[in-house]
GROMACS .gro file of C-alpha atoms in nm:
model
  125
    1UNK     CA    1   0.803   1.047  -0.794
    2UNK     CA    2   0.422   0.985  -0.927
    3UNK     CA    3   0.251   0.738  -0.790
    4UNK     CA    4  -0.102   0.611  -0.912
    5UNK     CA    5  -0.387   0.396  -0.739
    6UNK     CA    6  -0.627   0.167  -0.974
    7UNK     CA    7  -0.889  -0.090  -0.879
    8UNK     CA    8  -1.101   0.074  -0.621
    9UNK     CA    9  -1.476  -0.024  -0.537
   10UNK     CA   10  -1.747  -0.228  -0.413
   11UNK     CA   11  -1.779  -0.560  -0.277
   12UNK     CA   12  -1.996  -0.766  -0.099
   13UNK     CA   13  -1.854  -0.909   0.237
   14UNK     CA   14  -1.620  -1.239   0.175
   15UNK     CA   15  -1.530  -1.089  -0.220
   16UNK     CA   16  -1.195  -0.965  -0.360
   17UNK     CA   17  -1.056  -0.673  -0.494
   18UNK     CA   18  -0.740  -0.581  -0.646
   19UNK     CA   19  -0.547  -0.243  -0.653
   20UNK     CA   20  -0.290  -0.172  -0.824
   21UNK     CA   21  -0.026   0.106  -0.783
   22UNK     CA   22   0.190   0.256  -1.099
   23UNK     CA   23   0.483   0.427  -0.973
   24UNK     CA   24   0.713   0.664  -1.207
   25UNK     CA   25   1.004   0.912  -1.171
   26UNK     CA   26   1.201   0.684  -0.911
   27UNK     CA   27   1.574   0.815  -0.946
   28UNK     CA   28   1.737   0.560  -0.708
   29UNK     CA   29   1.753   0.159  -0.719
   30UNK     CA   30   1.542   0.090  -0.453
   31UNK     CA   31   1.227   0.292  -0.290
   32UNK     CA   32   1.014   0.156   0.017
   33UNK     CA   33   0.647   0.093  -0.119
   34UNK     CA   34   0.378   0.082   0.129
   35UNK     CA   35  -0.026   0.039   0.081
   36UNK     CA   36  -0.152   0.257   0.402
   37UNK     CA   37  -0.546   0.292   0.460
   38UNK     CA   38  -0.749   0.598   0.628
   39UNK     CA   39  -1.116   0.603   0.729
   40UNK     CA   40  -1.301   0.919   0.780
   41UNK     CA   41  -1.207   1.066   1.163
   42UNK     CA   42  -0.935   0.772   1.217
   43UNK     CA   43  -0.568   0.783   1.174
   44UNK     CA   44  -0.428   0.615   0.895
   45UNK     CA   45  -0.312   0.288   0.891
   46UNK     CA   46  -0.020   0.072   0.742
   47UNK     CA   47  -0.159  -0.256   0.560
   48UNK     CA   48   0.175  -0.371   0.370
   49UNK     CA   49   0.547  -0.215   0.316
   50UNK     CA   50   0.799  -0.355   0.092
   51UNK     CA   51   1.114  -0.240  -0.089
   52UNK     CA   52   1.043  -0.203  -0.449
   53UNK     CA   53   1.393  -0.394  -0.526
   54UNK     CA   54   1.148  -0.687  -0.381
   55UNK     CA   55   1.217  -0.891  -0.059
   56UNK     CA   56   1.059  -0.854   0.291
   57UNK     CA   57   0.718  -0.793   0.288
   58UNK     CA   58   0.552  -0.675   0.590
   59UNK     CA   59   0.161  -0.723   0.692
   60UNK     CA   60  -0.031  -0.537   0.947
   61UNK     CA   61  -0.171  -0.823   1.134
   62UNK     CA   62  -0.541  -0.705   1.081
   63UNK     CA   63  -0.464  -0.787   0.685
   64UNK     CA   64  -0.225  -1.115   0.737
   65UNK     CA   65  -0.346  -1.392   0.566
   66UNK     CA   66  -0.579  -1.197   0.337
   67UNK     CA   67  -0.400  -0.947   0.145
   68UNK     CA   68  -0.090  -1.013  -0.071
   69UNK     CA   69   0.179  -0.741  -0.227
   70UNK     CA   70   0.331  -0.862  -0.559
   71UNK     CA   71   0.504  -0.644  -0.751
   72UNK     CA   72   0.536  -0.630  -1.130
   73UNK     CA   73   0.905  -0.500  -1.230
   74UNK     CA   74   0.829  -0.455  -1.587
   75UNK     CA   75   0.530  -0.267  -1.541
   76UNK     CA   76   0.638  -0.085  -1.240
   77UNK     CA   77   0.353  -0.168  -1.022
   78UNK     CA   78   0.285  -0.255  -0.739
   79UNK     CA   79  -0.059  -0.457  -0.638
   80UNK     CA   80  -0.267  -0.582  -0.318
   81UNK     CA   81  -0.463  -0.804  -0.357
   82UNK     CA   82  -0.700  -0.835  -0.089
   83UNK     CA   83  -0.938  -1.073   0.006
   84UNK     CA   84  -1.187  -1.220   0.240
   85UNK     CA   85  -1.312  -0.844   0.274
   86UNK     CA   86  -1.531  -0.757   0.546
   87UNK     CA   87  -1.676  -0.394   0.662
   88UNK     CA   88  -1.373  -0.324   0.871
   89UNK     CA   89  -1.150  -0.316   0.560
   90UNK     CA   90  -1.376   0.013   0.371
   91UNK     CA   91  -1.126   0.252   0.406
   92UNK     CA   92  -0.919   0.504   0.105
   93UNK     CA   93  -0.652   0.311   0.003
   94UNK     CA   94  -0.339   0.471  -0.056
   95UNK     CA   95   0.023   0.420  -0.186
   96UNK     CA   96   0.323   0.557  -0.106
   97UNK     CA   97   0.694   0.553  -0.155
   98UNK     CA   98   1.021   0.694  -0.009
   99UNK     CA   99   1.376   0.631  -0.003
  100UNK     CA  100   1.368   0.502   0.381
  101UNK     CA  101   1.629   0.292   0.595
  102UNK     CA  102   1.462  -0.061   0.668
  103UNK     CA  103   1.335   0.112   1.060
  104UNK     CA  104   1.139   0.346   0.897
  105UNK     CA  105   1.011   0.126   0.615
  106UNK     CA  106   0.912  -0.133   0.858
  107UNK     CA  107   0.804   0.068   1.155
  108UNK     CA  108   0.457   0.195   1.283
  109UNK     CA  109   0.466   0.545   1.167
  110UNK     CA  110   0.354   0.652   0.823
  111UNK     CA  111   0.460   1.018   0.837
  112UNK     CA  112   0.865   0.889   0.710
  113UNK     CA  113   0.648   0.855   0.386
  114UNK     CA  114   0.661   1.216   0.150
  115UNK     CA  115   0.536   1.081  -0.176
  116UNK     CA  116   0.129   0.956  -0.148
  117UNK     CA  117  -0.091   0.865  -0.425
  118UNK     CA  118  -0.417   1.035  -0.487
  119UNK     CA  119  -0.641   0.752  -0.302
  120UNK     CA  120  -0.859   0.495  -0.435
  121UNK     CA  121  -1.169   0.398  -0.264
  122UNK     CA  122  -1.278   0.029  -0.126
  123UNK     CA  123  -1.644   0.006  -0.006
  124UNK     CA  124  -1.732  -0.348   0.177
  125UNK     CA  125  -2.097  -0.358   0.251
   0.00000   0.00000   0.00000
């Protein structure tokens, strides 16, 4: 499994971005996608989880409201748009995939997750 971040940067406060993650190499029907974030000396944290077969999508409720999953099937990507940014949501964005039961795909702990993207950067200031 390969999976690829796009669409990193910098915004002003109140803009939009929109990343984008290309996955490849899946060998099952269905893979739990999440978009996780990490700051510098803080634990990382879930934004967004979602089965790649589609379906329930689940927010962290610092991001409801303001960030949206989609997925692109033909493509094989999956995107977040995010906005409404503010200086809270700087951070390394990252993707990630697994083949995980719905507790784990849904649940507060990121470590289930064995296959990460390399990180893309979002800068708010």
């Amino acid at each position: 499994v390969q999976l690829v971040e796009s669409g990193g940067g910098s915004v002003q406060p109140g803009g939009s971005l929109r990343l984008s993650c290309k996955y490849s190499g899946f060998t099952f029907s269905s893979y739990c996608l999440g978009w996780f974030r990490q700051t510098p000396g803080q634990e990382r944290e879930g934004v967004a989880t979602t089965y790649s077969r589609g379906g329930t999508i689940l927010y962290a409720d610092s991001v409801k409201g303001r960030f949206a999953v989609s997925q692109d099937y033909s493509k094989a990507t999956m995107d977040l748009q995010m906005n409404s940014l503010g200086p809270d949501d700087t951070a390394m964005y990252y993707c990630a995939a697994d083949r995980l039961s719905t507790y784990q795909c849904f649940g507060d702990s990121s470590d289930a997750f064995k296959r990460w993207g390399q990180g893309t950067q979002v800068t708010v200031s």
